[in-house]
Amino acid sequence: MLSYRHSFHAGNFADVLKHIVSTSIIDYMLKKEKAFCYLDTHAGCGAYSFQSSEALKTKEFNNGIFPLWGRADLPVPVARYMEQVVEFNAQSQLQHYPGSPSIALQMLREIDRMALFELHPNEFTNMCANFSGNRKIKMAKSDGLQGLIANMPPVERRGFVLIDPSYEIKTEYYEVVETLIQAHRRFATGTYALWYPVVNRLTIDKMEKALKASGIKNIQLFELGLQEDSDQMGMTSSGMIVINPPWTLKKEMQASLPFLAKLLGVDEQGFYRIETLVAE
């Protein structure tokens, strides 16, 4: 079951969306002096090479991070994200991509804390190698959804949770919604971001319906795709559902997603959605 390796997909358009949203959330949380916890339920190894055999096999980065590199006309939220990618590459050529934990680590302060979960044996081993010796990071080779519930609420009483499963198992689409509902009951003021692939639109519609019926308030949705939904196999777009988003996030996505849809989309006809699923 644990066959998914993000090295095949690092830096693709889905990563671009996920990490622009994540950097916007973290940047907002840093504006307050009080410490917070960053929790990643499916952390991966945290660092990827564009020269790896996996990355070169798919070359998904060509419809993601590569067209953004070196541009001077990026919207502010996209430029903020690119600053993290540039820093990870030590200001040199674009050869490596930072996973979600690496981006968070670059942005977090000494007072902040990270909790990373990864179940894949090789990914966990590589994650430990990449982040060993950092006392602010707690790593666990265990189910991240269970780990999320067990760690709510965080001792800081401020937190950003990223939920980013591979969805190899179809039931994960429903498990993540149930986990979000449980976590929110324990920690209602936390910010939660759920990434999802759009492979079957009906499945995403069911996820949205379940969240709307959950009683949770203040939910926003953001999607980015290379093209409109298609009956063909594969991921046409991906999205982020954010509970308790910063009040600035929707405006930042309104500035970013139309730009990205045109730049990355097939024949400049990319797809995006910006919606409030549930108001405050």
PDB file of C-alpha atoms in Angstrom:
ATOM      1  CA  MET A   1       0.000   0.000   0.000  1.00  0.00           C
ATOM      2  CA  LEU A   2       2.848   2.398   0.819  1.00  0.00           C
ATOM      3  CA  SER A   3       4.086   2.798  -2.750  1.00  0.00           C
ATOM      4  CA  TYR A   4       3.657   6.555  -3.183  1.00  0.00           C
ATOM      5  CA  ARG A   5       6.889   8.543  -3.534  1.00  0.00           C
ATOM      6  CA  HIS A   6       6.607  12.308  -3.823  1.00  0.00           C
ATOM      7  CA  SER A   7       9.952  12.505  -5.638  1.00  0.00           C
ATOM      8  CA  PHE A   8       8.038  11.735  -8.859  1.00  0.00           C
ATOM      9  CA  HIS A   9       5.860  14.824  -8.368  1.00  0.00           C
ATOM     10  CA  ALA A  10       7.973  17.363  -6.461  1.00  0.00           C
ATOM     11  CA  GLY A  11       7.577  20.906  -7.708  1.00  0.00           C
ATOM     12  CA  ASN A  12       4.506  20.219  -9.829  1.00  0.00           C
ATOM     13  CA  PHE A  13       1.525  22.581 -10.049  1.00  0.00           C
ATOM     14  CA  ALA A  14      -0.108  20.892  -7.044  1.00  0.00           C
ATOM     15  CA  ASP A  15       2.972  21.605  -4.926  1.00  0.00           C
ATOM     16  CA  VAL A  16       2.896  25.211  -6.104  1.00  0.00           C
ATOM     17  CA  LEU A  17      -0.671  25.650  -4.852  1.00  0.00           C
ATOM     18  CA  LYS A  18      -0.085  23.762  -1.601  1.00  0.00           C
ATOM     19  CA  HIS A  19       3.033  25.701  -0.713  1.00  0.00           C
ATOM     20  CA  ILE A  20       1.752  29.141  -1.687  1.00  0.00           C
ATOM     21  CA  VAL A  21      -1.198  28.581   0.642  1.00  0.00           C
ATOM     22  CA  SER A  22       1.090  27.192   3.359  1.00  0.00           C
ATOM     23  CA  THR A  23       3.608  30.054   3.207  1.00  0.00           C
ATOM     24  CA  SER A  24       0.766  32.577   3.315  1.00  0.00           C
ATOM     25  CA  ILE A  25      -0.644  30.941   6.442  1.00  0.00           C
ATOM     26  CA  ILE A  26       2.731  30.661   8.182  1.00  0.00           C
ATOM     27  CA  ASP A  27       3.644  34.239   7.291  1.00  0.00           C
ATOM     28  CA  TYR A  28       0.414  35.434   8.889  1.00  0.00           C
ATOM     29  CA  MET A  29       0.971  33.373  12.040  1.00  0.00           C
ATOM     30  CA  LEU A  30       4.461  34.817  12.412  1.00  0.00           C
ATOM     31  CA  LYS A  31       2.995  38.303  12.816  1.00  0.00           C
ATOM     32  CA  LYS A  32       2.076  37.450  16.415  1.00  0.00           C
ATOM     33  CA  GLU A  33       4.847  37.071  18.980  1.00  0.00           C
ATOM     34  CA  LYS A  34       3.318  34.006  20.635  1.00  0.00           C
ATOM     35  CA  ALA A  35       4.762  30.625  19.614  1.00  0.00           C
ATOM     36  CA  PHE A  36       2.814  28.134  17.508  1.00  0.00           C
ATOM     37  CA  CYS A  37       3.068  24.507  16.429  1.00  0.00           C
ATOM     38  CA  TYR A  38       3.325  23.336  12.819  1.00  0.00           C
ATOM     39  CA  LEU A  39       2.028  19.767  12.392  1.00  0.00           C
ATOM     40  CA  ASP A  40       2.412  17.824   9.129  1.00  0.00           C
ATOM     41  CA  THR A  41       0.502  14.534   8.944  1.00  0.00           C
ATOM     42  CA  HIS A  42       2.211  13.198   5.791  1.00  0.00           C
ATOM     43  CA  ALA A  43       5.569  14.945   5.837  1.00  0.00           C
ATOM     44  CA  GLY A  44       7.572  12.932   3.293  1.00  0.00           C
ATOM     45  CA  CYS A  45      11.359  13.220   3.318  1.00  0.00           C
ATOM     46  CA  GLY A  46      11.376  17.023   3.113  1.00  0.00           C
ATOM     47  CA  ALA A  47      13.850  17.514   0.240  1.00  0.00           C
ATOM     48  CA  TYR A  48      13.855  16.521  -3.434  1.00  0.00           C
ATOM     49  CA  SER A  49      16.283  16.714  -6.354  1.00  0.00           C
ATOM     50  CA  PHE A  50      15.192  17.624  -9.850  1.00  0.00           C
ATOM     51  CA  GLN A  51      18.093  15.503 -11.096  1.00  0.00           C
ATOM     52  CA  SER A  52      16.738  12.308  -9.534  1.00  0.00           C
ATOM     53  CA  SER A  53      15.575   9.513 -11.830  1.00  0.00           C
ATOM     54  CA  GLU A  54      12.061   9.856 -10.409  1.00  0.00           C
ATOM     55  CA  ALA A  55      11.796  13.581 -11.132  1.00  0.00           C
ATOM     56  CA  LEU A  56      13.321  13.234 -14.606  1.00  0.00           C
ATOM     57  CA  LYS A  57      10.936  10.410 -15.449  1.00  0.00           C
ATOM     58  CA  THR A  58       7.811  12.564 -15.059  1.00  0.00           C
ATOM     59  CA  LYS A  59       9.231  16.113 -15.390  1.00  0.00           C
ATOM     60  CA  GLU A  60       6.109  17.441 -13.685  1.00  0.00           C
ATOM     61  CA  PHE A  61       8.181  20.402 -12.491  1.00  0.00           C
ATOM     62  CA  ASN A  62       7.940  21.809 -16.032  1.00  0.00           C
ATOM     63  CA  ASN A  63       4.281  22.662 -15.344  1.00  0.00           C
ATOM     64  CA  GLY A  64       4.975  23.866 -11.837  1.00  0.00           C
ATOM     65  CA  ILE A  65       7.962  25.528 -10.245  1.00  0.00           C
ATOM     66  CA  PHE A  66      10.201  25.927 -13.305  1.00  0.00           C
ATOM     67  CA  PRO A  67       8.081  28.571 -15.132  1.00  0.00           C
ATOM     68  CA  LEU A  68       8.083  30.658 -11.919  1.00  0.00           C
ATOM     69  CA  TRP A  69      11.859  30.648 -11.412  1.00  0.00           C
ATOM     70  CA  GLY A  70      13.508  34.010 -12.088  1.00  0.00           C
ATOM     71  CA  ARG A  71      10.340  35.951 -12.889  1.00  0.00           C
ATOM     72  CA  ALA A  72      10.058  39.510 -11.598  1.00  0.00           C
ATOM     73  CA  ASP A  73       6.288  39.909 -12.127  1.00  0.00           C
ATOM     74  CA  LEU A  74       5.009  37.452  -9.542  1.00  0.00           C
ATOM     75  CA  PRO A  75       2.088  38.365  -7.261  1.00  0.00           C
ATOM     76  CA  VAL A  76       3.254  38.988  -3.690  1.00  0.00           C
ATOM     77  CA  PRO A  77       2.088  35.618  -2.258  1.00  0.00           C
ATOM     78  CA  VAL A  78       3.791  33.738  -5.113  1.00  0.00           C
ATOM     79  CA  ALA A  79       6.974  35.782  -4.668  1.00  0.00           C
ATOM     80  CA  ARG A  80       6.937  34.988  -0.923  1.00  0.00           C
ATOM     81  CA  TYR A  81       6.774  31.285  -1.744  1.00  0.00           C
ATOM     82  CA  MET A  82       9.543  31.607  -4.323  1.00  0.00           C
ATOM     83  CA  GLU A  83      11.778  33.241  -1.704  1.00  0.00           C
ATOM     84  CA  GLN A  84      11.643  29.967   0.222  1.00  0.00           C
ATOM     85  CA  VAL A  85      12.530  27.927  -2.872  1.00  0.00           C
ATOM     86  CA  VAL A  86      15.421  30.275  -3.669  1.00  0.00           C
ATOM     87  CA  GLU A  87      16.694  30.031  -0.089  1.00  0.00           C
ATOM     88  CA  PHE A  88      16.537  26.236  -0.233  1.00  0.00           C
ATOM     89  CA  ASN A  89      18.668  26.297  -3.379  1.00  0.00           C
ATOM     90  CA  ALA A  90      21.206  28.589  -1.682  1.00  0.00           C
ATOM     91  CA  GLN A  91      20.561  31.342  -4.240  1.00  0.00           C
ATOM     92  CA  SER A  92      21.967  29.161  -7.052  1.00  0.00           C
ATOM     93  CA  GLN A  93      20.267  27.346  -9.924  1.00  0.00           C
ATOM     94  CA  LEU A  94      16.963  25.564  -9.405  1.00  0.00           C
ATOM     95  CA  GLN A  95      18.157  22.043  -8.637  1.00  0.00           C
ATOM     96  CA  HIS A  96      16.257  21.101  -5.483  1.00  0.00           C
ATOM     97  CA  TYR A  97      12.741  21.422  -4.145  1.00  0.00           C
ATOM     98  CA  PRO A  98      11.840  21.913  -0.469  1.00  0.00           C
ATOM     99  CA  GLY A  99       9.085  19.708   0.867  1.00  0.00           C
ATOM    100  CA  SER A 100       6.499  21.184   3.223  1.00  0.00           C
ATOM    101  CA  PRO A 101       8.608  20.556   6.372  1.00  0.00           C
ATOM    102  CA  SER A 102      11.634  22.297   4.860  1.00  0.00           C
ATOM    103  CA  ILE A 103       9.623  25.366   3.930  1.00  0.00           C
ATOM    104  CA  ALA A 104       8.130  25.492   7.409  1.00  0.00           C
ATOM    105  CA  LEU A 105      11.541  25.037   9.053  1.00  0.00           C
ATOM    106  CA  GLN A 106      12.998  27.937   7.066  1.00  0.00           C
ATOM    107  CA  MET A 107      10.153  30.203   8.158  1.00  0.00           C
ATOM    108  CA  LEU A 108       9.617  29.196  11.788  1.00  0.00           C
ATOM    109  CA  ARG A 109      11.309  30.963  14.688  1.00  0.00           C
ATOM    110  CA  GLU A 110      13.250  29.411  17.552  1.00  0.00           C
ATOM    111  CA  ILE A 111      10.182  29.602  19.779  1.00  0.00           C
ATOM    112  CA  ASP A 112       7.998  27.643  17.341  1.00  0.00           C
ATOM    113  CA  ARG A 113       7.724  23.863  17.162  1.00  0.00           C
ATOM    114  CA  MET A 114       7.246  21.198  14.465  1.00  0.00           C
ATOM    115  CA  ALA A 115       5.646  17.736  14.620  1.00  0.00           C
ATOM    116  CA  LEU A 116       6.186  15.541  11.555  1.00  0.00           C
ATOM    117  CA  PHE A 117       4.545  12.190  10.792  1.00  0.00           C
ATOM    118  CA  GLU A 118       5.498   9.779   8.001  1.00  0.00           C
ATOM    119  CA  LEU A 119       4.559   6.110   7.657  1.00  0.00           C
ATOM    120  CA  HIS A 120       6.612   5.155   4.576  1.00  0.00           C
ATOM    121  CA  PRO A 121       9.825   3.471   5.861  1.00  0.00           C
ATOM    122  CA  ASN A 122      12.221   4.933   3.289  1.00  0.00           C
ATOM    123  CA  GLU A 123      10.664   8.378   3.427  1.00  0.00           C
ATOM    124  CA  PHE A 124      10.857   8.376   7.213  1.00  0.00           C
ATOM    125  CA  THR A 125      14.526   7.318   7.145  1.00  0.00           C
ATOM    126  CA  ASN A 126      15.353  10.112   4.713  1.00  0.00           C
ATOM    127  CA  MET A 127      13.325  12.603   6.743  1.00  0.00           C
ATOM    128  CA  CYS A 128      15.291  11.726   9.858  1.00  0.00           C
ATOM    129  CA  ALA A 129      18.542  12.222   7.943  1.00  0.00           C
ATOM    130  CA  ASN A 130      17.393  15.620   6.676  1.00  0.00           C
ATOM    131  CA  PHE A 131      16.165  16.948  10.025  1.00  0.00           C
ATOM    132  CA  SER A 132      18.190  15.112  12.651  1.00  0.00           C
ATOM    133  CA  GLY A 133      19.636  17.172  15.477  1.00  0.00           C
ATOM    134  CA  ASN A 134      16.980  19.889  15.389  1.00  0.00           C
ATOM    135  CA  ARG A 135      15.398  20.017  18.821  1.00  0.00           C
ATOM    136  CA  LYS A 136      12.331  21.931  17.698  1.00  0.00           C
ATOM    137  CA  ILE A 137      11.273  19.011  15.454  1.00  0.00           C
ATOM    138  CA  LYS A 138       9.525  15.883  16.704  1.00  0.00           C
ATOM    139  CA  MET A 139       9.371  13.077  14.106  1.00  0.00           C
ATOM    140  CA  ALA A 140       7.293   9.912  14.293  1.00  0.00           C
ATOM    141  CA  LYS A 141       7.029   6.892  11.990  1.00  0.00           C
ATOM    142  CA  SER A 142       3.313   6.505  12.508  1.00  0.00           C
ATOM    143  CA  ASP A 143      -0.102   7.259  11.042  1.00  0.00           C
ATOM    144  CA  GLY A 144      -0.356  11.025  10.759  1.00  0.00           C
ATOM    145  CA  LEU A 145      -4.125  11.193  11.102  1.00  0.00           C
ATOM    146  CA  GLN A 146      -3.973   9.342  14.403  1.00  0.00           C
ATOM    147  CA  GLY A 147      -1.021  11.485  15.421  1.00  0.00           C
ATOM    148  CA  LEU A 148      -3.006  14.625  14.699  1.00  0.00           C
ATOM    149  CA  ILE A 149      -5.841  13.620  17.017  1.00  0.00           C
ATOM    150  CA  ALA A 150      -3.413  12.598  19.764  1.00  0.00           C
ATOM    151  CA  ASN A 151      -1.626  15.965  19.611  1.00  0.00           C
ATOM    152  CA  MET A 152      -4.644  18.247  19.717  1.00  0.00           C
ATOM    153  CA  PRO A 153      -4.737  20.741  21.257  1.00  0.00           C
ATOM    154  CA  PRO A 154      -1.082  21.781  21.067  1.00  0.00           C
ATOM    155  CA  VAL A 155       0.482  23.155  24.222  1.00  0.00           C
ATOM    156  CA  GLU A 156       1.012  26.503  22.477  1.00  0.00           C
ATOM    157  CA  ARG A 157      -2.733  26.843  21.824  1.00  0.00           C
ATOM    158  CA  ARG A 158      -1.778  28.158  18.389  1.00  0.00           C
ATOM    159  CA  GLY A 159      -1.283  25.805  15.474  1.00  0.00           C
ATOM    160  CA  PHE A 160      -1.176  25.201  11.732  1.00  0.00           C
ATOM    161  CA  VAL A 161      -1.958  21.656  10.591  1.00  0.00           C
ATOM    162  CA  LEU A 162      -1.175  20.473   7.052  1.00  0.00           C
ATOM    163  CA  ILE A 163      -2.932  17.288   5.951  1.00  0.00           C
ATOM    164  CA  ASP A 164      -1.490  15.986   2.681  1.00  0.00           C
ATOM    165  CA  PRO A 165      -2.210  12.270   2.098  1.00  0.00           C
ATOM    166  CA  SER A 166      -1.330  10.401  -1.083  1.00  0.00           C
ATOM    167  CA  TYR A 167      -4.927   9.123  -1.365  1.00  0.00           C
ATOM    168  CA  GLU A 168      -3.581   5.747  -2.518  1.00  0.00           C
ATOM    169  CA  ILE A 169      -6.435   4.210  -0.550  1.00  0.00           C
ATOM    170  CA  LYS A 170      -9.813   5.572  -1.663  1.00  0.00           C
ATOM    171  CA  THR A 171     -11.174   5.600   1.884  1.00  0.00           C
ATOM    172  CA  GLU A 172      -8.661   8.339   2.731  1.00  0.00           C
ATOM    173  CA  TYR A 173     -10.988  10.898   1.142  1.00  0.00           C
ATOM    174  CA  TYR A 174     -13.509  10.151   3.887  1.00  0.00           C
ATOM    175  CA  GLU A 175     -11.006   9.514   6.671  1.00  0.00           C
ATOM    176  CA  VAL A 176      -9.458  12.962   6.313  1.00  0.00           C
ATOM    177  CA  VAL A 177     -12.843  14.647   6.696  1.00  0.00           C
ATOM    178  CA  GLU A 178     -13.642  12.634   9.820  1.00  0.00           C
ATOM    179  CA  THR A 179     -10.191  13.380  11.218  1.00  0.00           C
ATOM    180  CA  LEU A 180     -10.636  17.093  10.580  1.00  0.00           C
ATOM    181  CA  ILE A 181     -13.950  17.060  12.396  1.00  0.00           C
ATOM    182  CA  GLN A 182     -12.440  15.264  15.392  1.00  0.00           C
ATOM    183  CA  ALA A 183      -9.383  17.516  15.501  1.00  0.00           C
ATOM    184  CA  HIS A 184     -11.550  20.623  15.302  1.00  0.00           C
ATOM    185  CA  ARG A 185     -13.582  19.431  18.290  1.00  0.00           C
ATOM    186  CA  ARG A 186     -10.378  19.258  20.312  1.00  0.00           C
ATOM    187  CA  PHE A 187      -8.813  22.434  18.938  1.00  0.00           C
ATOM    188  CA  ALA A 188     -11.434  24.681  17.378  1.00  0.00           C
ATOM    189  CA  THR A 189      -9.191  27.737  16.917  1.00  0.00           C
ATOM    190  CA  GLY A 190      -6.436  25.996  14.946  1.00  0.00           C
ATOM    191  CA  THR A 191      -5.823  26.553  11.244  1.00  0.00           C
ATOM    192  CA  TYR A 192      -6.150  23.362   9.188  1.00  0.00           C
ATOM    193  CA  ALA A 193      -5.235  22.976   5.513  1.00  0.00           C
ATOM    194  CA  LEU A 194      -6.318  19.843   3.654  1.00  0.00           C
ATOM    195  CA  TRP A 195      -4.759  19.137   0.246  1.00  0.00           C
ATOM    196  CA  TYR A 196      -6.637  16.942  -2.237  1.00  0.00           C
ATOM    197  CA  PRO A 197      -6.224  15.827  -5.875  1.00  0.00           C
ATOM    198  CA  VAL A 198      -9.104  16.191  -8.324  1.00  0.00           C
ATOM    199  CA  VAL A 199      -9.237  12.828 -10.051  1.00  0.00           C
ATOM    200  CA  ASN A 200     -12.975  12.302  -9.703  1.00  0.00           C
ATOM    201  CA  ARG A 201     -15.022  15.459  -9.163  1.00  0.00           C
ATOM    202  CA  LEU A 202     -17.890  13.556  -7.526  1.00  0.00           C
ATOM    203  CA  THR A 203     -15.547  12.439  -4.748  1.00  0.00           C
ATOM    204  CA  ILE A 204     -14.515  16.037  -4.047  1.00  0.00           C
ATOM    205  CA  ASP A 205     -18.154  17.148  -4.091  1.00  0.00           C
ATOM    206  CA  LYS A 206     -18.872  14.575  -1.356  1.00  0.00           C
ATOM    207  CA  MET A 207     -15.950  15.861   0.725  1.00  0.00           C
ATOM    208  CA  GLU A 208     -17.215  19.422   0.438  1.00  0.00           C
ATOM    209  CA  LYS A 209     -20.771  18.370   1.334  1.00  0.00           C
ATOM    210  CA  ALA A 210     -19.548  16.491   4.411  1.00  0.00           C
ATOM    211  CA  LEU A 211     -17.568  19.478   5.653  1.00  0.00           C
ATOM    212  CA  LYS A 212     -20.489  21.833   5.067  1.00  0.00           C
ATOM    213  CA  ALA A 213     -22.680  19.520   7.137  1.00  0.00           C
ATOM    214  CA  SER A 214     -20.110  19.162   9.930  1.00  0.00           C
ATOM    215  CA  GLY A 215     -21.036  22.349  11.751  1.00  0.00           C
ATOM    216  CA  ILE A 216     -17.513  23.754  11.358  1.00  0.00           C
ATOM    217  CA  LYS A 217     -17.480  27.452  10.485  1.00  0.00           C
ATOM    218  CA  ASN A 218     -15.052  29.537   8.446  1.00  0.00           C
ATOM    219  CA  ILE A 219     -14.001  27.164   5.647  1.00  0.00           C
ATOM    220  CA  GLN A 220     -12.455  28.341   2.380  1.00  0.00           C
ATOM    221  CA  LEU A 221     -11.487  26.375  -0.742  1.00  0.00           C
ATOM    222  CA  PHE A 222      -8.807  27.064  -3.348  1.00  0.00           C
ATOM    223  CA  GLU A 223      -8.131  25.022  -6.493  1.00  0.00           C
ATOM    224  CA  LEU A 224      -5.601  25.238  -9.302  1.00  0.00           C
ATOM    225  CA  GLY A 225      -5.497  23.062 -12.410  1.00  0.00           C
ATOM    226  CA  LEU A 226      -3.745  22.849 -15.761  1.00  0.00           C
ATOM    227  CA  GLN A 227      -7.134  22.476 -17.437  1.00  0.00           C
ATOM    228  CA  GLU A 228     -10.827  22.014 -16.698  1.00  0.00           C
ATOM    229  CA  ASP A 229     -12.084  18.697 -15.315  1.00  0.00           C
ATOM    230  CA  SER A 230     -11.629  15.821 -17.732  1.00  0.00           C
ATOM    231  CA  ASP A 231     -12.931  12.268 -18.104  1.00  0.00           C
ATOM    232  CA  GLN A 232      -9.403  11.109 -18.877  1.00  0.00           C
ATOM    233  CA  MET A 233      -7.288   9.354 -16.259  1.00  0.00           C
ATOM    234  CA  GLY A 234      -5.136  11.426 -13.945  1.00  0.00           C
ATOM    235  CA  MET A 235      -5.222  14.525 -11.788  1.00  0.00           C
ATOM    236  CA  THR A 236      -6.691  17.525 -13.619  1.00  0.00           C
ATOM    237  CA  SER A 237      -6.353  19.913 -10.698  1.00  0.00           C
ATOM    238  CA  SER A 238      -5.788  19.960  -6.959  1.00  0.00           C
ATOM    239  CA  GLY A 239      -7.121  21.953  -4.089  1.00  0.00           C
ATOM    240  CA  MET A 240      -6.685  23.180  -0.556  1.00  0.00           C
ATOM    241  CA  ILE A 241      -9.544  23.343   1.936  1.00  0.00           C
ATOM    242  CA  VAL A 242      -8.629  25.684   4.788  1.00  0.00           C
ATOM    243  CA  ILE A 243     -10.426  25.880   8.130  1.00  0.00           C
ATOM    244  CA  ASN A 244      -9.914  29.119  10.086  1.00  0.00           C
ATOM    245  CA  PRO A 245      -7.858  30.756   7.317  1.00  0.00           C
ATOM    246  CA  PRO A 246      -6.112  34.083   7.915  1.00  0.00           C
ATOM    247  CA  TRP A 247      -8.426  36.924   6.959  1.00  0.00           C
ATOM    248  CA  THR A 248      -5.862  37.874   4.299  1.00  0.00           C
ATOM    249  CA  LEU A 249      -5.743  34.487   2.563  1.00  0.00           C
ATOM    250  CA  LYS A 250      -8.696  34.793   0.194  1.00  0.00           C
ATOM    251  CA  LYS A 251      -7.488  38.146  -1.105  1.00  0.00           C
ATOM    252  CA  GLU A 252      -3.988  36.747  -1.614  1.00  0.00           C
ATOM    253  CA  MET A 253      -5.354  33.798  -3.591  1.00  0.00           C
ATOM    254  CA  GLN A 254      -7.471  36.146  -5.686  1.00  0.00           C
ATOM    255  CA  ALA A 255      -4.227  37.880  -6.651  1.00  0.00           C
ATOM    256  CA  SER A 256      -2.348  34.622  -7.280  1.00  0.00           C
ATOM    257  CA  LEU A 257      -4.538  31.916  -8.785  1.00  0.00           C
ATOM    258  CA  PRO A 258      -5.664  33.705 -11.981  1.00  0.00           C
ATOM    259  CA  PHE A 259      -1.990  34.500 -12.678  1.00  0.00           C
ATOM    260  CA  LEU A 260      -0.934  30.889 -12.081  1.00  0.00           C
ATOM    261  CA  ALA A 261      -3.810  29.417 -14.097  1.00  0.00           C
ATOM    262  CA  LYS A 262      -2.759  31.433 -17.117  1.00  0.00           C
ATOM    263  CA  LEU A 263       0.977  30.834 -16.695  1.00  0.00           C
ATOM    264  CA  LEU A 264       0.849  27.104 -15.954  1.00  0.00           C
ATOM    265  CA  GLY A 265      -2.343  26.077 -17.741  1.00  0.00           C
ATOM    266  CA  VAL A 266      -2.518  24.232 -21.041  1.00  0.00           C
ATOM    267  CA  ASP A 267      -2.595  26.899 -23.773  1.00  0.00           C
ATOM    268  CA  GLU A 268      -2.955  29.498 -21.003  1.00  0.00           C
ATOM    269  CA  GLN A 269      -6.356  28.002 -20.189  1.00  0.00           C
ATOM    270  CA  GLY A 270      -5.751  26.800 -16.659  1.00  0.00           C
ATOM    271  CA  PHE A 271      -8.455  26.365 -14.065  1.00  0.00           C
ATOM    272  CA  TYR A 272      -8.958  27.826 -10.594  1.00  0.00           C
ATOM    273  CA  ARG A 273     -11.613  28.046  -7.882  1.00  0.00           C
ATOM    274  CA  ILE A 274     -11.875  30.414  -4.936  1.00  0.00           C
ATOM    275  CA  GLU A 275     -14.874  29.762  -2.717  1.00  0.00           C
ATOM    276  CA  THR A 276     -16.120  30.204   0.818  1.00  0.00           C
ATOM    277  CA  LEU A 277     -17.634  26.843   1.702  1.00  0.00           C
ATOM    278  CA  VAL A 278     -18.850  27.964   5.133  1.00  0.00           C
ATOM    279  CA  ALA A 279     -18.844  31.535   6.405  1.00  0.00           C
ATOM    280  CA  GLU A 280     -17.526  32.569   9.826  1.00  0.00           C
TER     281      GLU A 280
END
